[in-house]
Coordinates of C-alpha atoms and ligand atoms in Angstrom, one line a residue:
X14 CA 0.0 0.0 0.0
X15 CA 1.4 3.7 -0.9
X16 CA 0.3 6.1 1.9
X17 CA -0.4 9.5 1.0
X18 CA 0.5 12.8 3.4
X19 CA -1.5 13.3 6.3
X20 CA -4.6 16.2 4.9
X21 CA -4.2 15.0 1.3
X22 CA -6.9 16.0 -0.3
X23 CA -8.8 13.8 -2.6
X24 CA -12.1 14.7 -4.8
X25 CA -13.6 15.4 -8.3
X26 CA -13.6 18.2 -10.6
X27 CA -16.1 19.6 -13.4
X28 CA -16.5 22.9 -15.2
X29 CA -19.4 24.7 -15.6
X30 CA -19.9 24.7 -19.7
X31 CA -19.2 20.9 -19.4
X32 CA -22.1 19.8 -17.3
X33 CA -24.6 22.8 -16.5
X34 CA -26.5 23.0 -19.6
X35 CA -28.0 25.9 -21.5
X36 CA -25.2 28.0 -21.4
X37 CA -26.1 30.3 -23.8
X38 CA -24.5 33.4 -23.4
X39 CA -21.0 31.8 -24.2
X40 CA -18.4 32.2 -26.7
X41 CA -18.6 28.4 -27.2
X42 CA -22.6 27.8 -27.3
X43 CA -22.7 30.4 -30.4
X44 CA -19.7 28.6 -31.8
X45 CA -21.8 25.1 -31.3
X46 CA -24.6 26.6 -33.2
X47 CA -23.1 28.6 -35.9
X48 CA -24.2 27.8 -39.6
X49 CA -21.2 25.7 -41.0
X50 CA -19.8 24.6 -37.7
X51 CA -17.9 21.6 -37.8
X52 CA -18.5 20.8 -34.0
X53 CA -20.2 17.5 -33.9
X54 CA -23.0 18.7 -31.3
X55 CA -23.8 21.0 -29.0
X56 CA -23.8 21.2 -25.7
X57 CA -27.7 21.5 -25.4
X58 CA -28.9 20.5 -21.6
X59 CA -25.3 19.1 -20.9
X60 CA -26.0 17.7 -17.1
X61 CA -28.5 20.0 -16.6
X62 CA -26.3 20.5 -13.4
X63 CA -27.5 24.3 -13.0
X64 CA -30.1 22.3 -11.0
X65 CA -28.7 19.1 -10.3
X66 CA -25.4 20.0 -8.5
X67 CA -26.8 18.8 -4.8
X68 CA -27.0 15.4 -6.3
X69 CA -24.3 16.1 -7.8
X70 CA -22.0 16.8 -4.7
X71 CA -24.1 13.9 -2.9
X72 CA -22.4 11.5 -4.7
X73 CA -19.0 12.7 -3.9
X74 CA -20.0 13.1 -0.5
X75 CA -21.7 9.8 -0.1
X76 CA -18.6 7.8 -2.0
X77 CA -16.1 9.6 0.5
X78 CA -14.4 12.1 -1.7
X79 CA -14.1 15.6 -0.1
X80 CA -13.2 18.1 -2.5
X81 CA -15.1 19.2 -5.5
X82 CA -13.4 21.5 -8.4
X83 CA -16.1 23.3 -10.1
X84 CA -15.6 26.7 -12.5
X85 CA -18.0 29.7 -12.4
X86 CA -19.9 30.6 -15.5
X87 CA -18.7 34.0 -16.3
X88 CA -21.1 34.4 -18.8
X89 CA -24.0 34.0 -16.2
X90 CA -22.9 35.9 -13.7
X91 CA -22.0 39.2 -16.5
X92 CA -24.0 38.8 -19.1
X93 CA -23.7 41.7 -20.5
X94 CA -20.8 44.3 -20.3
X95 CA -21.2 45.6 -16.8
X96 CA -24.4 44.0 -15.9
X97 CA -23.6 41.5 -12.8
X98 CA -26.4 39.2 -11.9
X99 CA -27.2 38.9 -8.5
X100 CA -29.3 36.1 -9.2
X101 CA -26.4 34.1 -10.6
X102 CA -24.3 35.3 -8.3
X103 CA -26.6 33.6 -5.3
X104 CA -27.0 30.6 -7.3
X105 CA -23.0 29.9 -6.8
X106 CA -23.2 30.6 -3.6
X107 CA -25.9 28.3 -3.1
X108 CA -23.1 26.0 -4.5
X109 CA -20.5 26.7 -2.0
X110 CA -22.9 26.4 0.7
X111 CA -24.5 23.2 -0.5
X112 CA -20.5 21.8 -0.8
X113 CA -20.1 23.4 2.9
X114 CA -23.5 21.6 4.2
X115 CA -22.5 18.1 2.6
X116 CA -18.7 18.5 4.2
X117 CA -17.0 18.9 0.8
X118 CA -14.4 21.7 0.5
X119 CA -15.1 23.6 -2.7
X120 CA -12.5 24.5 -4.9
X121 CA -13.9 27.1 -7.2
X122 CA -12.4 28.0 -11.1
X123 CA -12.4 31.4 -12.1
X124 CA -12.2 31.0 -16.0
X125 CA -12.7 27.6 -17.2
X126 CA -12.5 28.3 -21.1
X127 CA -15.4 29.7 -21.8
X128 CA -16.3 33.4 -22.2
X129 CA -18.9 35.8 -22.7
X130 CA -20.3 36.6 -26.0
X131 CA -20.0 40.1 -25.4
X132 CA -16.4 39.9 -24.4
X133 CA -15.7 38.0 -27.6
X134 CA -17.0 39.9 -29.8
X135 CA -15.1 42.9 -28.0
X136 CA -11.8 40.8 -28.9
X137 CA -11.7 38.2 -26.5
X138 CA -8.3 38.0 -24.6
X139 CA -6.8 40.0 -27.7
X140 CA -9.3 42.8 -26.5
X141 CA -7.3 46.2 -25.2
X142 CA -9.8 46.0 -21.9
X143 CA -9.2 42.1 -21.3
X144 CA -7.0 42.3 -17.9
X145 CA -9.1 44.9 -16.5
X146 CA -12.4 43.2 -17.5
X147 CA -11.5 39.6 -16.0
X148 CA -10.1 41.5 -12.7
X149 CA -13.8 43.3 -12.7
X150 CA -15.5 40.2 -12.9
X151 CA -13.1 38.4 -10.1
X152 CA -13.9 41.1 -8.1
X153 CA -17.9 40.8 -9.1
X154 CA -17.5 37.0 -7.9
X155 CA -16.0 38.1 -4.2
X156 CA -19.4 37.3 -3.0
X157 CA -19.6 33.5 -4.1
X158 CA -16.1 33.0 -2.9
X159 CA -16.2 34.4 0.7
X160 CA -15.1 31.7 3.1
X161 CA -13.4 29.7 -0.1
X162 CA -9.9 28.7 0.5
X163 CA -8.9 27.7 -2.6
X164 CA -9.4 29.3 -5.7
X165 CA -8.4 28.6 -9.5
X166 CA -8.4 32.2 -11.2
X167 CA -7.8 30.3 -15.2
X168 CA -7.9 26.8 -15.9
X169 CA -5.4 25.6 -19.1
X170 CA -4.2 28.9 -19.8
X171 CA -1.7 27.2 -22.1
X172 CA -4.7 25.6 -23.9
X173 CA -6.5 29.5 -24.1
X174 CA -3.5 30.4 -25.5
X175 CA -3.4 27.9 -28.4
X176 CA -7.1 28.0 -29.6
X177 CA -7.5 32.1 -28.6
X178 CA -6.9 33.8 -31.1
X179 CA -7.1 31.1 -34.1
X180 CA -9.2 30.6 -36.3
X181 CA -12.3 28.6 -34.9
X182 CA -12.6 26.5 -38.1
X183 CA -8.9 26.0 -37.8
X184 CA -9.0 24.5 -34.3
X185 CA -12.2 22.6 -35.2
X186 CA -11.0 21.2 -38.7
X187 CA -11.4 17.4 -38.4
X188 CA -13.7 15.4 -36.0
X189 CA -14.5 18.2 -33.4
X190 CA -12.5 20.2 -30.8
X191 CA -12.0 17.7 -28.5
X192 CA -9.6 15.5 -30.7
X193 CA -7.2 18.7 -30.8
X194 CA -6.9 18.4 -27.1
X195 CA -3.9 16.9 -27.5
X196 CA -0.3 18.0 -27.9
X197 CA 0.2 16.6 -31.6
X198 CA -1.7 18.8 -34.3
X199 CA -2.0 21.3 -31.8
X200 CA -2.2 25.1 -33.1
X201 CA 1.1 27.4 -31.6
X202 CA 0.3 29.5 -28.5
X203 CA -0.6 32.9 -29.2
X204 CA 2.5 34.7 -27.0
X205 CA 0.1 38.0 -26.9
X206 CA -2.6 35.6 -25.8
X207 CA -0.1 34.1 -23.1
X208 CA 1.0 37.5 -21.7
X209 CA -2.8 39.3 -21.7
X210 CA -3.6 35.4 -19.8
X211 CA -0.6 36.1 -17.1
X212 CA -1.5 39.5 -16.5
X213 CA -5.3 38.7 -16.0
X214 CA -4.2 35.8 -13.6
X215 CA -1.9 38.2 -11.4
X216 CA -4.4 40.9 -11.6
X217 CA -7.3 38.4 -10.2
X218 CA -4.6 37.7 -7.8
X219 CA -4.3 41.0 -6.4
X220 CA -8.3 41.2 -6.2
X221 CA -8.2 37.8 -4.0
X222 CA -5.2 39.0 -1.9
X223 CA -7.0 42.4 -1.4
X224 CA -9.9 40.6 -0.2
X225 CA -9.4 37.8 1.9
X226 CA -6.8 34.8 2.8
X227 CA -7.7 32.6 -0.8
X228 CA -4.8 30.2 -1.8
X229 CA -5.1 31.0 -5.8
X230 CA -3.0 29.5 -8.8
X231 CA -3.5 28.6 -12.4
X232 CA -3.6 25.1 -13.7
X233 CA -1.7 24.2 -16.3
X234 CA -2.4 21.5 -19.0
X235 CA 1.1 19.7 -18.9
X236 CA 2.0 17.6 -21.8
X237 CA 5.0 15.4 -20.9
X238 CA 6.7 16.1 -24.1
X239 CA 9.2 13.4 -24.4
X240 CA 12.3 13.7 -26.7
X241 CA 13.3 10.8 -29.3
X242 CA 16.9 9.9 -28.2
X243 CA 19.0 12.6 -29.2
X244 CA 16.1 15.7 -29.4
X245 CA 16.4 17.3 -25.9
X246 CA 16.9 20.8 -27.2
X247 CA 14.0 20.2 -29.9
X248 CA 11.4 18.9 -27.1
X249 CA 12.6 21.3 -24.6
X250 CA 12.4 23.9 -27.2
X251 CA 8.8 22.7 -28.2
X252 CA 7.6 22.5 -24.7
X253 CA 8.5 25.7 -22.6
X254 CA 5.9 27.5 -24.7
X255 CA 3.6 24.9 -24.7
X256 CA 3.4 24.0 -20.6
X257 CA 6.8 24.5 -18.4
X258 CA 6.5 29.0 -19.4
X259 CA 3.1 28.7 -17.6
X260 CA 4.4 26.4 -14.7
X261 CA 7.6 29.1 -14.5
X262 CA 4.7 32.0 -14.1
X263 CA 3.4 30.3 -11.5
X264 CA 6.6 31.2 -9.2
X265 CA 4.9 32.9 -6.3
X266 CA 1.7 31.7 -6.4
X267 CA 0.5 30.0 -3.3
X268 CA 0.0 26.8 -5.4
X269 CA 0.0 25.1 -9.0
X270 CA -2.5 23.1 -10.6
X271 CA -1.3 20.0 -12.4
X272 CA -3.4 18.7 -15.4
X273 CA -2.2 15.9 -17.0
X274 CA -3.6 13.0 -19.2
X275 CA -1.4 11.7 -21.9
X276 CA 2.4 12.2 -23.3
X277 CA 3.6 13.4 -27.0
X278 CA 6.7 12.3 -28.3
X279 CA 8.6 14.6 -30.1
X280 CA 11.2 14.2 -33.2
X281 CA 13.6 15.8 -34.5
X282 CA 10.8 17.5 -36.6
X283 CA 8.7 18.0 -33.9
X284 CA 5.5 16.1 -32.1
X285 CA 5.0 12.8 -33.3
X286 CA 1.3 11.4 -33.5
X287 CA 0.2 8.3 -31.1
X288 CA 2.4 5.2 -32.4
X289 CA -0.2 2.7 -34.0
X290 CA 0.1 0.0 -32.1
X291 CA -0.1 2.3 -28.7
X292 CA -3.7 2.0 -26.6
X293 CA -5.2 4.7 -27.2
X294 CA -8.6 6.2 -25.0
X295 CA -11.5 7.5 -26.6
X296 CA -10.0 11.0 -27.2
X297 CA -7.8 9.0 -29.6
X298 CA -4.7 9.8 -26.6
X299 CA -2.1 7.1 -26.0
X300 CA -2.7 5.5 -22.2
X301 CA -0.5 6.8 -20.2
X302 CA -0.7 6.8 -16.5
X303 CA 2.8 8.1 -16.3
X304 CA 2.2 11.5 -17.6
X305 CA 1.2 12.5 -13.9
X306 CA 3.9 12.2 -12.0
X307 CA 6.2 13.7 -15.1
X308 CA 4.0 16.6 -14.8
X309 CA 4.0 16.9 -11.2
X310 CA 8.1 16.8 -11.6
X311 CA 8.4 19.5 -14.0
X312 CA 6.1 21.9 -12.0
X313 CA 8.1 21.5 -9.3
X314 CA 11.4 22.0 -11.2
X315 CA 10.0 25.2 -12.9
X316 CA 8.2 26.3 -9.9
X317 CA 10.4 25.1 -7.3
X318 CA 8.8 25.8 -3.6
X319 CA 5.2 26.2 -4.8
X320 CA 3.0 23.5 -3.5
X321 CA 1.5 21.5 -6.5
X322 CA -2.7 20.9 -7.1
X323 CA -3.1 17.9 -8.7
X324 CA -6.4 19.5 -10.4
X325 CA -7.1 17.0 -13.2
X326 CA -6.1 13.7 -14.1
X327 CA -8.4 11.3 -16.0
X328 CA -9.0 9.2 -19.2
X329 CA -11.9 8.9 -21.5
X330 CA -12.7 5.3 -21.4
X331 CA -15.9 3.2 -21.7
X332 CA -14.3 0.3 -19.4
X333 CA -14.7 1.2 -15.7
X334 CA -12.0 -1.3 -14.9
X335 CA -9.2 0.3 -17.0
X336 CA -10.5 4.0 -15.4
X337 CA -9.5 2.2 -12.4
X338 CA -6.0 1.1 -13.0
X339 CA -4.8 4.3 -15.3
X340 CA -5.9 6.1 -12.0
X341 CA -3.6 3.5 -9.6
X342 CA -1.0 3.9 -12.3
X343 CA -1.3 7.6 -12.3
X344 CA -1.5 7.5 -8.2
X345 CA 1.8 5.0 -8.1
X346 CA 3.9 8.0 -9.7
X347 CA 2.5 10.9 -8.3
X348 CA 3.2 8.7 -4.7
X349 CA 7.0 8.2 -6.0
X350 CA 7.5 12.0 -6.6
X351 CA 5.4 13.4 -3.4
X352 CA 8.1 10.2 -1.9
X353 CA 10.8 12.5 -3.4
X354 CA 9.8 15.7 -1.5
X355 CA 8.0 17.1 -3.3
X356 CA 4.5 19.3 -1.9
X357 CA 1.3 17.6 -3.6
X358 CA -1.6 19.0 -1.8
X359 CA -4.7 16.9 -3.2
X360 CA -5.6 14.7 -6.2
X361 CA -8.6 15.7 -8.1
X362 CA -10.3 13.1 -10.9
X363 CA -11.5 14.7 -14.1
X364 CA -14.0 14.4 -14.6
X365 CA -16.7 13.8 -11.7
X366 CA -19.6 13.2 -14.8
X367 CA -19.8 11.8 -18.3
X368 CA -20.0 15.0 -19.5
X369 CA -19.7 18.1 -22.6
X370 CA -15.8 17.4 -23.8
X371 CA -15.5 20.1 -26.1
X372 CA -17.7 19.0 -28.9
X373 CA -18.5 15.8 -28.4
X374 CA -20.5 13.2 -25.7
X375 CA -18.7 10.5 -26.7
X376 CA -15.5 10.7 -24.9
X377 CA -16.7 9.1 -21.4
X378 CA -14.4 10.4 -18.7
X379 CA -16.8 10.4 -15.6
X380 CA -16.9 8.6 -12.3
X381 CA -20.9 9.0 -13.1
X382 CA -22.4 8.3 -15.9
X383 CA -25.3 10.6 -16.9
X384 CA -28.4 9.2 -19.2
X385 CA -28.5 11.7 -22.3
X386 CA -33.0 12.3 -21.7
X387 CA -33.6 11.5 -18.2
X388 CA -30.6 13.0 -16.9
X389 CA -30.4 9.8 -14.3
X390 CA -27.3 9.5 -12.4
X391 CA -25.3 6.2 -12.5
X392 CA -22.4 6.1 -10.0
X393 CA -19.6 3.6 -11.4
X394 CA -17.9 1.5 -9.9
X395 CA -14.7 3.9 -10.2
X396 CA -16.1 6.3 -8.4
X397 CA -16.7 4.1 -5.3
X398 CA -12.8 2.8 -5.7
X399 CA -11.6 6.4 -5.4
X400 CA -13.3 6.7 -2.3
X401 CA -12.0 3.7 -0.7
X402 CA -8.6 5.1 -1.9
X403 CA -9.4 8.5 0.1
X404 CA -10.8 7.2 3.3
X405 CA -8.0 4.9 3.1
X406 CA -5.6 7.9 2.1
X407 CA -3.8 5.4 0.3
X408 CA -3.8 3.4 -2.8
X409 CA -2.5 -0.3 -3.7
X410 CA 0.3 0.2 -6.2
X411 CA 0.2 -0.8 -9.6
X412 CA 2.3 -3.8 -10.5
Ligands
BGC506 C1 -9.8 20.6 -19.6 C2 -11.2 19.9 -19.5 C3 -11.2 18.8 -20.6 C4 -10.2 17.8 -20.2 C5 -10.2 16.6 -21.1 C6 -8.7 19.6 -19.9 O1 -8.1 20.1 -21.1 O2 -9.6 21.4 -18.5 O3 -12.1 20.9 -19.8 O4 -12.5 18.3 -20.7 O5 -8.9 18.3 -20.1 O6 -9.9 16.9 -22.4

């Protein structure tokens, strides 16, 4: 058995477009129902977890998991330039309360992707306004986040920075967003993307400090780029703009979110695709459990001191049983390098439901499985399994 820290912190995390349903006022629901998209379908009722989030955290709080990651719909809450809803604010509230009541400690996600319309159509992140804007809206969201310790101000802003910017048809040529997710056939970061993203996340920062003792950081999709013998400068090269710049911003920050699912080879001309005869999950992404505790590693290394979130680690698969041992594998290396000294504060499973990835319903990444018309929960036999693991605070290794 591999024992985790005393006060590791074990849970589930979601965002709001994903699973809430109806989002209308996003960037991403007019991109879904645009005429010519080349998204496969829209995110329509998603979870319909707007009302269903006390089931919801039930199910976290009834398998034994404690924490629950879940973002703040922007769009909602401003829904027009200016205009802050009181009533949306209230109903996040109602979140944080209901995570209280059930004994779940809420982690709650500033920026989770998605945008408002109105903010998109002002320019987006590439808008002159955009670091003022988001440091408005943190400070509109004070309200929902008073008594909240820990706070994500913007999820993947490597990822923002790579389909901000580009051309929507570009980043959805092929079979949908989600199969772009990945590190090989990925678009280049926008750098003025990636500075406006930086200065928006310090700026939310100084709102939190100003206000109240939050622990806030960024997550940070990490890639585990791994160099063909003999292409260390290439991969290196090819990665610190990709993951390990954003982990080097994070220098300061109370903590780090690590996000991590899969690993890209690169060549000596760059990312290779998934080998054929790799496994691959149903985001077409090799099976890799190892990715999380190389991703853990190089946060710490750019970052060194700042305590590391694992924030998300999952995989898209239809068989429960193999959920179950990518997350043991994923758990045996993120043990090794917490084993090596370094801080890992909690463990987070993306994603708590089968839910909205980017395009698409058919990559399954959820504890819970949710039926598509009734909405009916289905609690898997993973999700009970990462309980166990977190009462027991430990987890049997993987062979
Ligand atoms: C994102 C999630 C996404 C997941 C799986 C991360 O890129 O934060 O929104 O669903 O990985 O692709």
């Amino acid at each position: 058995m591999l024992h985790f820290p005393g006060g590791f912190r074990w849970g589930s995390t979601t965002a709001a477009h994903q699973i809430e349903g109806n989002n209308v006022n996003t960037d991403w629901w007019a991109r879904e129902h645009a005429s010519g998209t080349t998204i496969e379908e829209p995110s329509g009722d998603a979870c319909d977890s707007y009302h269903r989030y006390r089931e919801d955290m039930q199910v976290l709080a009834d398998v034994g998991l404690g924490m629950y990651r879940f973002s703040l719909e922007w769009a909602r809450i401003e829904p027009e330039k200016g205009f802050v809803s009181r009533a949306e604010l209230d109903h996040y509230r109602r979140m944080v309360d209901t995570a209280r009541e059930l004994g779940i400690e809420p982690m709650v996600t500033l920026h989770h992707f998605t945008i408002p319309r109105w903010f998109e159509s002002d320019g987006g992140w590439l808008a002159p306004d955009a670091v003022d804007r988001f440091a408005r809206f943190t400070e509109a969201a004070l309200p929902v986040l008073d008594g909240v310790e820990w706070v994500c101000t913007i999820n993947e802003p490597n990822m923002v920075a790579m389909f901000a910017g580009t051309d929507p048809a570009a980043v959805d040529s092929g079979a949908g967003a989600h199969t772009t997710m990945q590190a090989f056939g990925q678009p280049a970061p926008n750098p003025r993307v990636a500075d406006t993203l930086l200065a928006a996340h310090r700026a939310a920062r100084d709102v939190l400090g100003a206000a109240g003792p939050f622990r806030s950081g960024w997550t940070v999709a990490t890639q585990d780029f791994q160099p063909e013998p003999g292409c260390e400068e290439i991969a290196r090269a090819y990665a610190y703009p990709r993951d390990a710049w954003y982990l080097e911003a994070a220098r300061g920050d109370d903590w780090v979110g690590v996000q991590a699912y899969t690993r890209t080879k690169v060549g000596a001309d760059g990312p290779l695709p998934v080998p054929d005869d790799a496994e691959t999950t149903l985001t077409g992404w090799e099976v890799y459990p190892g990715a999380l505790e190389d991703g853990v590693r190089l946060a710490h290394a750019m970052a060194p001191g700042v305590p590391v979130f694992v924030t998300e680690n999952g995989i898209a698969t239809a068989d429960d049983a193999r959920r179950i041992e990518y997350v043991r594998g994923a758990l045996t290396g993120l043990h090794a390098a917490i084993a090596d000294g370094i801080r890992v504060e909690g463990y987070l499973y993306w994603s708590l439901l089968d839910n909205y990835e980017w395009g698409s319903y058919a990559p399954t990444f959820g504890l819970v499985a949710v039926d598509r018309e009734t909405f009916v929960r289905a609690v898997k036999p993973s999700a009970s399994w990462l309980g166990e693991v977190a009462r027991a605070n430990a987890v049997e290794s993987s062979p």
